[in-house]
CSV table of C-alpha atoms and ligand atoms in Angstrom, one decimal:
chain,number,residue,atom,x,y,z
A,1,MET,CA,-28.8,-163.0,141.8
A,2,PRO,CA,-27.5,-160.7,143.8
A,3,ILE,CA,-24.6,-161.7,146.0
A,4,VAL,CA,-25.4,-161.6,149.6
A,5,ASP,CA,-23.2,-160.2,152.3
A,6,PRO,CA,-23.2,-163.1,155.1
A,7,GLU,CA,-22.5,-160.5,157.5
A,8,ILE,CA,-25.6,-158.9,157.3
A,9,GLY,CA,-27.6,-161.8,159.3
A,10,PHE,CA,-24.8,-163.7,160.8
A,11,THR,CA,-21.3,-163.0,162.9
A,12,ALA,CA,-18.5,-164.7,164.0
A,13,ASP,CA,-18.1,-161.7,166.4
A,14,VAL,CA,-19.0,-160.9,169.8
A,15,ILE,CA,-23.0,-159.5,169.9
A,16,ARG,CA,-22.7,-155.9,170.6
A,17,ASP,CA,-25.8,-154.9,168.7
A,18,PRO,CA,-29.0,-155.9,171.4
A,19,SER,CA,-30.9,-156.3,168.3
A,20,ARG,CA,-29.0,-159.0,167.2
A,21,PHE,CA,-28.4,-160.8,170.2
A,22,VAL,CA,-31.0,-164.0,170.7
A,23,GLY,CA,-32.8,-165.4,173.9
A,24,ARG,CA,-31.0,-165.9,176.9
A,25,THR,CA,-34.0,-164.3,178.9
A,26,SER,CA,-33.6,-165.3,182.4
A,27,LEU,CA,-29.8,-164.3,182.5
A,28,ILE,CA,-30.8,-161.3,181.6
A,29,ARG,CA,-33.2,-160.8,184.2
A,30,ASP,CA,-30.8,-161.1,186.6
A,31,CYS,CA,-28.5,-159.0,184.9
A,32,ILE,CA,-31.2,-156.5,185.5
A,33,SER,CA,-31.4,-157.3,189.2
A,34,ALA,CA,-27.5,-157.3,189.8
A,35,LEU,CA,-27.3,-153.9,188.1
A,36,ASN,CA,-29.7,-152.4,190.0
A,37,ALA,CA,-28.4,-153.6,193.4
A,38,ALA,CA,-26.3,-151.0,195.2
A,39,THR,CA,-23.2,-152.9,195.8
A,40,GLY,CA,-22.5,-156.5,194.5
A,41,LEU,CA,-20.2,-157.9,192.0
A,42,ILE,CA,-21.2,-159.7,188.9
A,43,SER,CA,-19.5,-162.8,187.6
A,44,VAL,CA,-20.0,-164.5,184.2
A,45,TYR,CA,-18.6,-167.6,183.4
A,46,GLY,CA,-19.0,-170.9,181.0
A,47,LYS,CA,-17.2,-172.8,178.2
A,48,ARG,CA,-15.9,-171.2,175.2
A,49,GLY,CA,-18.3,-170.1,172.5
A,50,VAL,CA,-21.0,-170.2,174.5
A,51,GLY,CA,-21.6,-166.4,174.6
A,52,LYS,CA,-20.5,-164.9,177.5
A,53,SER,CA,-18.9,-161.9,175.9
A,54,SER,CA,-22.0,-161.2,174.0
A,55,LEU,CA,-23.9,-160.9,177.4
A,56,LEU,CA,-21.3,-158.7,178.7
A,57,ARG,CA,-21.8,-156.3,175.7
A,58,GLN,CA,-25.7,-156.1,177.2
A,59,ILE,CA,-24.7,-155.9,180.5
A,60,GLN,CA,-22.6,-152.4,179.9
A,61,GLN,CA,-25.7,-151.6,177.7
A,62,MET,CA,-28.4,-151.6,180.4
A,63,ALA,CA,-26.0,-150.3,182.9
A,64,LEU,CA,-26.4,-147.4,180.4
A,65,GLY,CA,-30.2,-147.5,180.6
A,66,GLU,CA,-30.4,-149.1,177.5
A,67,TYR,CA,-33.2,-151.4,178.0
A,68,ALA,CA,-34.9,-152.4,174.8
A,69,LEU,CA,-33.5,-156.0,175.0
A,70,ALA,CA,-35.1,-156.7,178.6
A,71,ARG,CA,-38.2,-155.1,177.0
A,72,ARG,CA,-38.3,-157.6,173.6
A,73,ALA,CA,-37.6,-160.2,176.2
A,74,GLY,CA,-40.7,-159.6,178.1
A,75,LEU,CA,-38.9,-158.4,181.0
A,76,ALA,CA,-40.4,-154.8,180.7
A,77,HIS,CA,-42.3,-155.0,184.3
A,78,LEU,CA,-39.2,-156.0,185.8
A,79,ILE,CA,-36.7,-152.9,184.8
A,80,PRO,CA,-37.2,-150.3,187.8
A,81,GLN,CA,-39.0,-147.1,187.9
A,82,ARG,CA,-35.7,-145.4,189.0
A,83,GLN,CA,-33.3,-147.4,187.2
A,84,ARG,CA,-29.3,-147.3,188.6
A,85,THR,CA,-27.0,-146.3,185.2
A,86,TYR,CA,-23.5,-146.5,184.8
A,87,LEU,CA,-20.4,-145.0,183.3
A,88,THR,CA,-18.8,-148.4,182.0
A,89,VAL,CA,-15.1,-149.2,181.7
A,90,TYR,CA,-14.7,-152.5,179.1
A,91,TYR,CA,-11.5,-154.3,179.5
A,92,SER,CA,-10.0,-157.6,178.2
A,93,CYS,CA,-7.4,-159.6,179.9
A,94,ASP,CA,-4.7,-161.4,178.5
A,95,SER,CA,-2.3,-164.1,180.0
A,96,LEU,CA,0.4,-161.4,180.3
A,97,ILE,CA,-1.3,-160.2,183.2
A,98,ARG,CA,0.2,-162.0,185.8
A,99,ASP,CA,-2.2,-160.7,189.3
A,100,GLY,CA,-4.2,-158.1,190.2
A,101,LYS,CA,-1.5,-155.4,190.3
A,102,ASP,CA,-0.5,-155.9,186.9
A,103,LEU,CA,-4.1,-155.7,186.1
A,104,LEU,CA,-5.0,-152.4,188.0
A,105,SER,CA,-1.8,-151.0,186.2
A,106,ARG,CA,-3.2,-152.0,182.8
A,107,LEU,CA,-6.6,-150.7,183.4
A,108,CYS,CA,-4.6,-147.5,184.4
A,109,ASN,CA,-2.9,-147.3,181.5
A,110,ASP,CA,-5.3,-148.8,178.4
A,111,GLN,CA,-5.8,-146.0,175.8
A,112,ASN,CA,-9.1,-147.4,174.3
A,113,ALA,CA,-10.9,-143.9,173.5
A,114,GLU,CA,-14.1,-145.9,174.1
A,115,ASP,CA,-13.8,-148.9,176.4
A,116,GLY,CA,-10.6,-147.8,178.5
A,117,LEU,CA,-10.7,-146.7,182.1
A,118,LEU,CA,-8.3,-143.7,181.2
A,119,ARG,CA,-10.5,-142.2,178.8
A,120,LEU,CA,-12.5,-141.1,182.0
A,121,VAL,CA,-10.1,-139.5,183.9
A,122,PRO,CA,-10.6,-135.4,183.7
A,123,ASN,CA,-7.5,-133.9,182.7
A,124,ASP,CA,-7.1,-130.9,181.5
A,125,GLY,CA,-6.9,-130.1,177.4
A,126,LYS,CA,-8.8,-133.8,177.1
A,127,GLU,CA,-11.5,-133.8,175.0
A,128,ILE,CA,-14.4,-136.2,175.4
A,129,VAL,CA,-17.8,-136.3,174.4
A,130,GLU,CA,-21.3,-138.4,174.9
A,131,PHE,CA,-22.1,-141.3,172.3
A,132,ILE,CA,-24.3,-143.8,171.9
A,133,ARG,CA,-23.5,-147.2,172.0
A,134,SER,CA,-26.1,-148.7,170.0
A,135,LYS,CA,-28.8,-148.2,167.3
A,136,GLU,CA,-31.9,-148.1,169.4
A,137,VAL,CA,-33.5,-144.6,169.9
A,138,SER,CA,-33.3,-144.8,173.7
A,139,GLY,CA,-29.6,-145.5,174.0
A,140,GLY,CA,-28.3,-144.7,176.9
A,141,ALA,CA,-25.4,-142.2,176.3
A,142,ASP,CA,-21.4,-143.4,177.1
A,143,LEU,CA,-18.3,-141.1,176.9
A,144,LYS,CA,-15.4,-141.5,174.7
A,145,VAL,CA,-12.3,-139.5,174.2
A,146,ILE,CA,-11.6,-137.6,170.6
A,147,ASN,CA,-8.7,-135.9,171.8
A,148,TRP,CA,-6.2,-136.4,174.3
A,149,GLY,CA,-4.8,-133.3,174.8
A,150,ALA,CA,-1.3,-132.0,174.2
A,151,LYS,CA,-0.2,-132.5,177.6
A,152,GLY,CA,0.0,-136.5,177.0
A,153,VAL,CA,-2.2,-138.7,178.4
A,154,GLU,CA,0.0,-139.5,181.8
A,155,SER,CA,-0.1,-135.8,183.4
A,156,SER,CA,-3.4,-135.1,185.3
A,157,LYS,CA,-4.4,-132.3,187.2
A,158,TYR,CA,-7.6,-134.2,188.7
A,159,ALA,CA,-6.0,-137.7,189.5
A,160,LYS,CA,-2.7,-138.1,191.0
A,161,VAL,CA,-0.5,-140.9,189.7
A,162,VAL,CA,0.9,-142.3,192.6
A,163,PRO,CA,4.6,-143.5,191.6
A,164,GLY,CA,5.2,-147.1,192.7
A,165,ASP,CA,1.6,-147.6,194.6
A,166,THR,CA,-0.5,-148.8,191.5
A,167,VAL,CA,-3.6,-149.4,193.8
A,168,GLN,CA,-3.6,-146.3,195.1
A,169,THR,CA,-3.0,-144.6,191.6
A,170,PHE,CA,-6.2,-147.0,190.8
A,171,ARG,CA,-8.2,-145.3,193.6
A,172,ASN,CA,-7.3,-141.7,192.6
A,173,PHE,CA,-8.3,-142.6,189.3
A,174,VAL,CA,-11.9,-144.1,190.0
A,175,ASP,CA,-12.2,-141.6,192.4
A,176,ALA,CA,-11.8,-138.3,190.0
A,177,ILE,CA,-14.2,-140.4,187.7
A,178,VAL,CA,-17.0,-140.9,189.9
A,179,VAL,CA,-17.1,-136.9,191.2
A,180,HIS,CA,-16.5,-135.8,187.7
A,181,GLN,CA,-17.9,-137.6,185.4
A,182,VAL,CA,-20.0,-140.4,186.5
A,183,LYS,CA,-22.0,-137.5,189.1
A,184,GLY,CA,-20.6,-134.3,188.0
A,185,ARG,CA,-21.0,-134.5,184.0
A,186,MET,CA,-23.1,-137.6,183.7
A,187,LYS,CA,-25.4,-137.5,186.9
A,188,ARG,CA,-25.1,-141.4,186.9
A,189,ASP,CA,-25.2,-143.7,190.4
A,190,GLY,CA,-21.7,-145.5,189.9
A,191,LEU,CA,-18.8,-146.3,187.3
A,192,LEU,CA,-19.3,-150.1,186.4
A,193,ILE,CA,-15.6,-152.1,185.4
A,194,ILE,CA,-16.6,-154.9,183.4
A,195,LEU,CA,-13.3,-157.3,183.0
A,196,ASP,CA,-13.5,-160.0,180.5
A,197,GLU,CA,-11.1,-163.0,180.1
A,198,PHE,CA,-10.4,-162.8,183.5
A,199,ASP,CA,-9.6,-166.5,183.8
A,200,VAL,CA,-6.3,-165.9,181.7
A,201,ILE,CA,-4.9,-164.0,184.6
A,202,GLU,CA,-1.8,-166.2,186.0
A,203,ASP,CA,-1.8,-165.4,189.9
A,204,LYS,CA,-5.2,-164.9,191.1
A,205,ALA,CA,-4.2,-164.9,194.6
A,206,GLY,CA,-5.7,-161.8,196.6
A,207,ILE,CA,-7.9,-160.7,193.7
A,208,GLY,CA,-11.0,-161.2,195.4
A,209,SER,CA,-10.0,-159.4,198.6
A,210,LEU,CA,-8.6,-156.8,195.9
A,211,ILE,CA,-12.1,-156.4,194.3
A,212,LYS,CA,-13.5,-156.0,197.2
A,213,SER,CA,-11.7,-153.3,198.6
A,214,LEU,CA,-12.4,-151.5,195.7
A,215,THR,CA,-16.0,-152.5,195.0
A,216,THR,CA,-18.7,-149.6,197.0
A,217,PRO,CA,-22.2,-148.3,195.8
A,218,GLU,CA,-20.3,-146.4,193.0
A,219,VAL,CA,-18.0,-148.3,192.1
A,220,LYS,CA,-19.2,-152.0,190.7
A,221,PHE,CA,-16.8,-154.9,189.2
A,222,ALA,CA,-18.2,-157.4,186.5
A,223,VAL,CA,-15.7,-160.9,185.8
A,224,CYS,CA,-16.3,-162.8,183.0
A,225,GLY,CA,-14.2,-166.1,181.6
A,226,VAL,CA,-14.1,-169.4,181.0
A,227,GLY,CA,-14.9,-171.8,184.0
A,228,ARG,CA,-17.5,-173.8,185.5
A,229,ASP,CA,-18.2,-171.4,189.2
A,230,LEU,CA,-16.8,-168.6,190.4
A,231,ALA,CA,-14.0,-170.4,192.0
A,232,ASP,CA,-12.6,-170.6,188.9
A,233,LEU,CA,-12.1,-167.3,188.4
A,234,ILE,CA,-11.5,-165.9,191.7
A,235,GLN,CA,-9.8,-168.2,193.7
A,236,ASP,CA,-10.5,-166.6,197.2
A,237,HIS,CA,-13.9,-166.3,196.6
A,238,ALA,CA,-14.6,-166.6,200.2
A,239,SER,CA,-13.8,-162.8,200.5
A,240,VAL,CA,-16.5,-161.9,198.2
A,241,GLU,CA,-18.9,-163.8,199.6
A,242,ARG,CA,-21.7,-161.1,200.7
A,243,LEU,CA,-20.9,-159.2,197.2
A,244,ILE,CA,-22.3,-162.3,195.1
A,245,GLU,CA,-25.6,-162.6,196.1
A,246,GLN,CA,-27.3,-161.1,192.8
A,247,GLY,CA,-25.0,-161.2,190.4
A,248,VAL,CA,-23.9,-165.0,189.5
A,249,LEU,CA,-24.3,-165.6,186.0
A,250,PRO,CA,-23.6,-169.2,184.7
A,251,VAL,CA,-23.8,-169.0,180.7
A,252,ALA,CA,-25.4,-172.7,179.7
A,253,PRO,CA,-25.2,-173.9,176.4
A,254,MET,CA,-28.2,-172.9,174.6
A,255,PRO,CA,-31.4,-174.6,174.2
A,256,LEU,CA,-32.3,-175.8,171.0
A,257,ALA,CA,-35.0,-173.3,170.4
A,258,GLU,CA,-32.9,-170.6,171.1
A,259,SER,CA,-30.3,-171.5,168.6
A,260,GLU,CA,-33.3,-171.5,166.0
A,261,GLY,CA,-34.1,-168.1,167.3
A,262,ILE,CA,-30.7,-166.8,165.8
A,263,ILE,CA,-31.4,-168.3,162.4
A,264,HIS,CA,-34.8,-166.4,162.5
A,265,ARG,CA,-33.4,-163.3,163.7
A,266,ALA,CA,-30.9,-163.7,160.6
A,267,ALA,CA,-33.6,-164.5,158.5
A,268,GLU,CA,-35.2,-161.1,159.7
A,269,LEU,CA,-32.1,-158.9,159.3
A,270,PHE,CA,-31.7,-160.2,155.6
A,271,GLY,CA,-35.3,-159.1,154.7
A,272,GLY,CA,-36.4,-160.7,151.5
A,273,ALA,CA,-32.9,-161.0,150.2
A,274,LEU,CA,-32.4,-164.5,151.4
A,275,LYS,CA,-35.1,-167.3,152.6
A,276,PHE,CA,-34.5,-170.4,154.7
A,277,SER,CA,-37.0,-173.7,154.0
A,278,PRO,CA,-38.8,-174.9,156.9
A,279,GLY,CA,-36.6,-177.1,159.3
A,280,ILE,CA,-33.4,-175.5,158.0
A,281,SER,CA,-33.1,-173.7,161.4
A,282,GLY,CA,-33.9,-176.9,163.5
A,283,ARG,CA,-31.2,-179.0,161.6
A,284,ILE,CA,-28.9,-176.2,162.0
A,285,ALA,CA,-29.2,-175.8,165.5
A,286,GLU,CA,-28.6,-179.4,166.0
A,287,LEU,CA,-25.6,-179.2,164.3
A,288,GLY,CA,-24.8,-176.0,166.8
A,289,GLN,CA,-25.2,-178.5,170.0
A,290,GLY,CA,-26.0,-175.0,172.0
A,291,TYR,CA,-23.2,-173.3,170.6
A,292,PRO,CA,-24.4,-170.1,169.6
A,293,TYR,CA,-20.8,-169.6,167.7
A,294,PHE,CA,-21.1,-172.7,165.7
A,295,VAL,CA,-24.3,-171.8,164.7
A,296,GLN,CA,-23.4,-168.7,163.4
A,297,LEU,CA,-20.5,-170.1,161.3
A,298,ILE,CA,-22.9,-172.6,159.6
A,299,GLY,CA,-25.6,-169.8,158.8
A,300,LYS,CA,-22.6,-167.9,157.2
A,301,GLN,CA,-21.3,-170.7,155.4
A,302,CYS,CA,-24.8,-171.9,153.8
A,303,VAL,CA,-25.2,-167.8,152.6
A,304,ASN,CA,-21.8,-168.2,150.9
A,305,GLU,CA,-23.0,-171.5,149.6
A,306,ALA,CA,-26.3,-169.7,148.4
A,307,ASN,CA,-24.4,-167.3,146.8
A,308,THR,CA,-22.1,-169.5,145.0
A,309,SER,CA,-24.8,-171.4,143.9
A,310,GLY,CA,-27.1,-168.4,142.7
A,311,THR,CA,-30.1,-169.2,144.6
A,312,SER,CA,-31.7,-166.7,147.4
A,313,ILE,CA,-33.1,-170.0,149.0
A,314,ILE,CA,-31.0,-171.7,151.7
A,315,ASP,CA,-32.8,-175.2,151.5
A,316,ASP,CA,-31.7,-178.8,152.2
A,317,ALA,CA,-29.5,-178.8,149.1
A,318,VAL,CA,-27.4,-175.4,150.1
A,319,LEU,CA,-27.0,-176.9,153.7
A,320,ASP,CA,-26.2,-180.8,153.0
A,321,ARG,CA,-23.9,-179.4,150.4
A,322,VAL,CA,-22.1,-177.2,153.7
A,323,ILE,CA,-22.0,-180.7,155.9
A,324,ALA,CA,-20.4,-182.1,153.0
A,325,ASP,CA,-17.6,-179.2,152.5
A,326,LEU,CA,-17.7,-179.8,156.4
A,327,LYS,CA,-16.7,-183.3,156.6
A,328,THR,CA,-14.0,-182.8,154.2
A,329,GLY,CA,-12.8,-179.8,156.0
A,330,ARG,CA,-13.4,-177.4,153.5
A,331,ALA,CA,-15.9,-175.3,155.2
A,332,PHE,CA,-14.5,-173.8,158.2
A,333,PRO,CA,-10.9,-173.0,157.6
A,334,THR,CA,-10.0,-172.1,161.3
A,335,LEU,CA,-11.7,-175.2,162.8
A,336,GLU,CA,-9.8,-177.4,159.9
A,337,SER,CA,-6.5,-175.5,160.7
A,338,ALA,CA,-7.1,-176.3,164.7
A,339,TYR,CA,-8.1,-179.8,163.7
A,340,GLN,CA,-5.1,-180.5,161.5
A,341,ARG,CA,-2.2,-179.0,164.1
A,342,ALA,CA,-3.6,-181.0,166.8
A,343,ILE,CA,-3.4,-184.2,164.6
A,344,GLY,CA,-0.4,-183.6,163.0
A,345,ASP,CA,-0.4,-186.3,160.0
A,346,SER,CA,-0.9,-189.0,162.0
A,347,PRO,CA,-4.1,-191.4,161.0
A,348,GLY,CA,-3.5,-192.9,164.7
A,349,ARG,CA,-4.1,-189.9,166.5
A,350,GLN,CA,-6.6,-188.5,164.1
A,351,LEU,CA,-8.7,-191.7,165.0
A,352,LEU,CA,-8.1,-191.5,168.7
A,353,LEU,CA,-9.4,-187.7,168.7
A,354,HIS,CA,-12.8,-188.8,167.0
A,355,LEU,CA,-13.0,-191.5,169.3
A,356,PHE,CA,-12.4,-189.1,172.6
A,357,ALA,CA,-14.8,-186.5,170.3
A,358,GLU,CA,-17.5,-189.1,169.8
A,359,GLN,CA,-17.6,-190.4,173.6
A,360,VAL,CA,-20.7,-189.9,175.5
A,361,THR,CA,-20.5,-189.0,178.8
A,362,GLU,CA,-22.9,-191.5,180.8
A,363,GLN,CA,-25.8,-189.9,182.6
A,364,SER,CA,-24.3,-188.7,185.5
A,365,MET,CA,-25.8,-186.6,188.6
A,366,PHE,CA,-22.8,-184.2,188.5
A,367,THR,CA,-22.8,-181.7,185.7
A,368,ASP,CA,-19.3,-181.1,186.1
A,369,GLU,CA,-18.7,-184.4,184.2
A,370,ILE,CA,-20.5,-183.4,181.1
A,371,GLY,CA,-18.2,-183.0,178.4
A,372,ARG,CA,-15.2,-184.7,180.2
A,373,VAL,CA,-13.9,-187.7,178.2
A,374,VAL,CA,-11.8,-190.7,179.4
A,375,LEU,CA,-8.5,-192.5,177.9
A,376,LYS,CA,-9.4,-195.6,179.0
A,377,LYS,CA,-12.4,-196.1,176.8
A,378,ALA,CA,-10.8,-194.5,174.1
A,379,ARG,CA,-7.8,-196.5,174.2
A,380,GLN,CA,-9.7,-200.2,174.3
A,381,VAL,CA,-11.7,-198.8,171.2
A,382,ALA,CA,-8.4,-197.7,169.5
A,383,GLU,CA,-6.8,-201.2,170.5
A,384,GLU,CA,-9.4,-203.1,168.8
A,385,LEU,CA,-9.2,-200.8,165.7
A,386,ASP,CA,-5.4,-201.7,165.7
A,387,VAL,CA,-3.9,-198.2,166.8
A,388,GLN,CA,-0.6,-198.8,168.2
A,389,PHE,CA,1.2,-196.4,171.0
A,390,ILE,CA,-1.4,-194.8,172.3
A,391,ASP,CA,0.6,-193.3,174.9
A,392,GLN,CA,2.8,-191.8,172.1
A,393,LEU,CA,-0.2,-190.3,170.4
A,394,MET,CA,-1.4,-188.7,174.0
A,395,PRO,CA,1.2,-186.0,174.7
A,396,ARG,CA,0.6,-183.9,171.1
A,397,LEU,CA,-3.4,-183.6,171.9
A,398,VAL,CA,-2.5,-181.9,175.3
A,399,GLU,CA,0.4,-179.7,174.4
A,400,LYS,CA,-0.1,-175.9,174.4
A,401,ARG,CA,1.8,-175.2,171.3
A,402,TYR,CA,-0.7,-177.8,169.1
A,403,GLY,CA,-3.5,-176.0,171.0
A,404,PRO,CA,-3.9,-178.0,173.0
A,405,VAL,CA,-7.3,-179.9,172.1
A,406,LEU,CA,-7.2,-181.5,175.4
A,407,GLU,CA,-7.1,-180.4,179.0
A,408,ARG,CA,-6.4,-182.6,182.0
A,409,VAL,CA,-8.8,-182.9,184.5
A,410,PRO,CA,-6.6,-182.6,187.4
A,411,GLU,CA,-8.6,-184.2,190.1
A,412,ARG,CA,-9.4,-187.2,188.3
A,413,GLN,CA,-6.7,-189.6,186.8
A,414,GLY,CA,-6.7,-190.6,183.0
A,415,THR,CA,-9.8,-187.7,182.5
A,416,TYR,CA,-9.7,-185.0,180.2
A,417,GLU,CA,-11.8,-182.5,178.6
A,418,PHE,CA,-11.9,-181.1,174.8
A,419,VAL,CA,-10.7,-176.9,175.5
A,420,ASN,CA,-13.1,-175.6,173.0
A,421,PRO,CA,-16.1,-177.8,172.8
A,422,VAL,CA,-16.9,-176.3,169.7
A,423,LEU,CA,-13.9,-177.7,168.0
A,424,ARG,CA,-15.3,-180.8,169.6
A,425,GLN,CA,-18.4,-180.7,167.7
A,426,TYR,CA,-16.5,-180.3,164.8
A,427,ILE,CA,-14.6,-183.5,165.4
A,428,ARG,CA,-18.1,-185.1,165.4
A,429,LEU,CA,-19.0,-183.8,162.3
A,430,ARG,CA,-16.0,-184.1,160.3
A,431,SER,CA,-15.2,-187.6,158.3
A,432,LEU,CA,-11.8,-189.3,159.1
A,433,ASP,CA,-9.8,-189.2,156.5
B,1,LIG,N1,-27.3,-164.4,172.5
B,1,LIG,C1,-26.8,-164.9,171.6
B,1,LIG,N2,-27.4,-164.5,170.2
B,1,LIG,C2,-26.8,-164.6,169.3
B,1,LIG,N3,-25.4,-164.9,168.8
B,1,LIG,C3,-25.0,-165.3,170.2
B,1,LIG,C4,-25.0,-165.2,171.4
B,1,LIG,N4,-24.6,-164.8,172.4
B,1,LIG,C5,-23.5,-165.9,171.5
B,1,LIG,N5,-23.2,-165.4,170.4
B,1,LIG,C6,-22.6,-165.9,169.0
B,1,LIG,O1,-21.7,-166.7,169.3
B,1,LIG,C7,-20.3,-166.4,169.2
B,1,LIG,C8,-19.5,-166.7,170.7
B,1,LIG,O2,-20.0,-165.6,171.7
B,1,LIG,P1,-19.2,-164.8,172.5
B,1,LIG,O3,-20.0,-163.8,173.6
B,1,LIG,O4,-18.0,-164.3,171.8
B,1,LIG,O5,-18.5,-166.5,173.8
B,1,LIG,P2,-17.5,-166.6,174.8
B,1,LIG,O6,-17.3,-165.2,174.9
B,1,LIG,O7,-18.5,-167.2,175.6
B,1,LIG,O8,-16.4,-167.2,173.7
B,1,LIG,C9,-20.1,-165.1,168.4
B,1,LIG,O9,-20.1,-165.9,167.2
B,1,LIG,C10,-21.8,-164.6,168.9
B,1,LIG,O10,-22.1,-164.2,167.4
B,2,LIG,MG1,-15.2,-163.9,175.0
């Protein structure tokens, strides 16, 4: 049997290629209308591993005029005759960005050749070429820098750097981009600035009003991050209220049928090289619990297992071996090491963590409560099982340097949430030693 590369069908990376993106039809519909509104802010939020960044990359494609995904999703009738098209900037924030000004300064200095803002600032000697982000023939072009020029990156004839005034410098950059690249060179409607991992910015005070003041018919922002609503991303969201009528995009866990779709899509991508027995996609989807990340990981591991056992059919036996390896911590090293770091060699803590992971949320009317776990309940069971010193077991589970696996829910005493819902699902499936 020839070895099959699992990456052909499965990936743990953000999905950039529209032909690998599965489901999410109603979100795509909302993206179409948000992109085609003249002004407005796009906000994407949801839990970790649920598929936010992948959706953002698809928004970027559609902003360039690449609507193959929407057509495949049966939404061709919603694509306007005269689409609004953009040039795009994509930036992932990190926790060293303190506040809004810091963010603008980062944007003005980011030298990413395909996604950065600085790449689009026209400048003597800089060489900028068109390129296509997808494999689709219809793909809309974006711009990338292939040569920053002899004068270095900061000297610019067209956009003035104002020392000590980040906001003005940013405005100058954006104005120059709109005049020379968006309108002049590429004849587009606007510039779309996509900001991923927005939730990690420490001090979000005033960011809403900053974004509002920078938003025009030619400049649109999309912000994305972990959260349950827009307020988690933008604290002063009242200031952007009128901008958000169209672009609010909550990314929920995937329905089972869509998770199965990931396996079907992978089967297509593998062509004849690999087959999946009937029922396998359903089982994997069930294990993934709506988290496409976990579905992709399990799929990938099934391919590895099939390679090892010299078969080209992923059947129940192959999947059972993957699950057996999962239970003993051998299948998914990244999740396993997060798990080990949290329990730290303590059987008591391990048991407690499993009790948390397995807690079922009572059917409640508040969707907010879904996924939350309660110490009191875990404590009761743990005590019945003779686990001692529970209060000494807890701190490691919430301390940053050990993950953390759990996060306190500030407004509710004794209530916690798994930081990474995929890790929670992993713990549910894993055996206690
Ligand atoms: N629509 C989708 N179709 C197929 N796989 C997806 C989809 N969305 C996400 N994934 C997979 O899920 C994983 C996590 O996606 P990502 O977009 O990085 O999530 P988030 O940004 O919410 O953490 C990636 O491995 C990606 O391959
Ligand atoms: Mg992401």
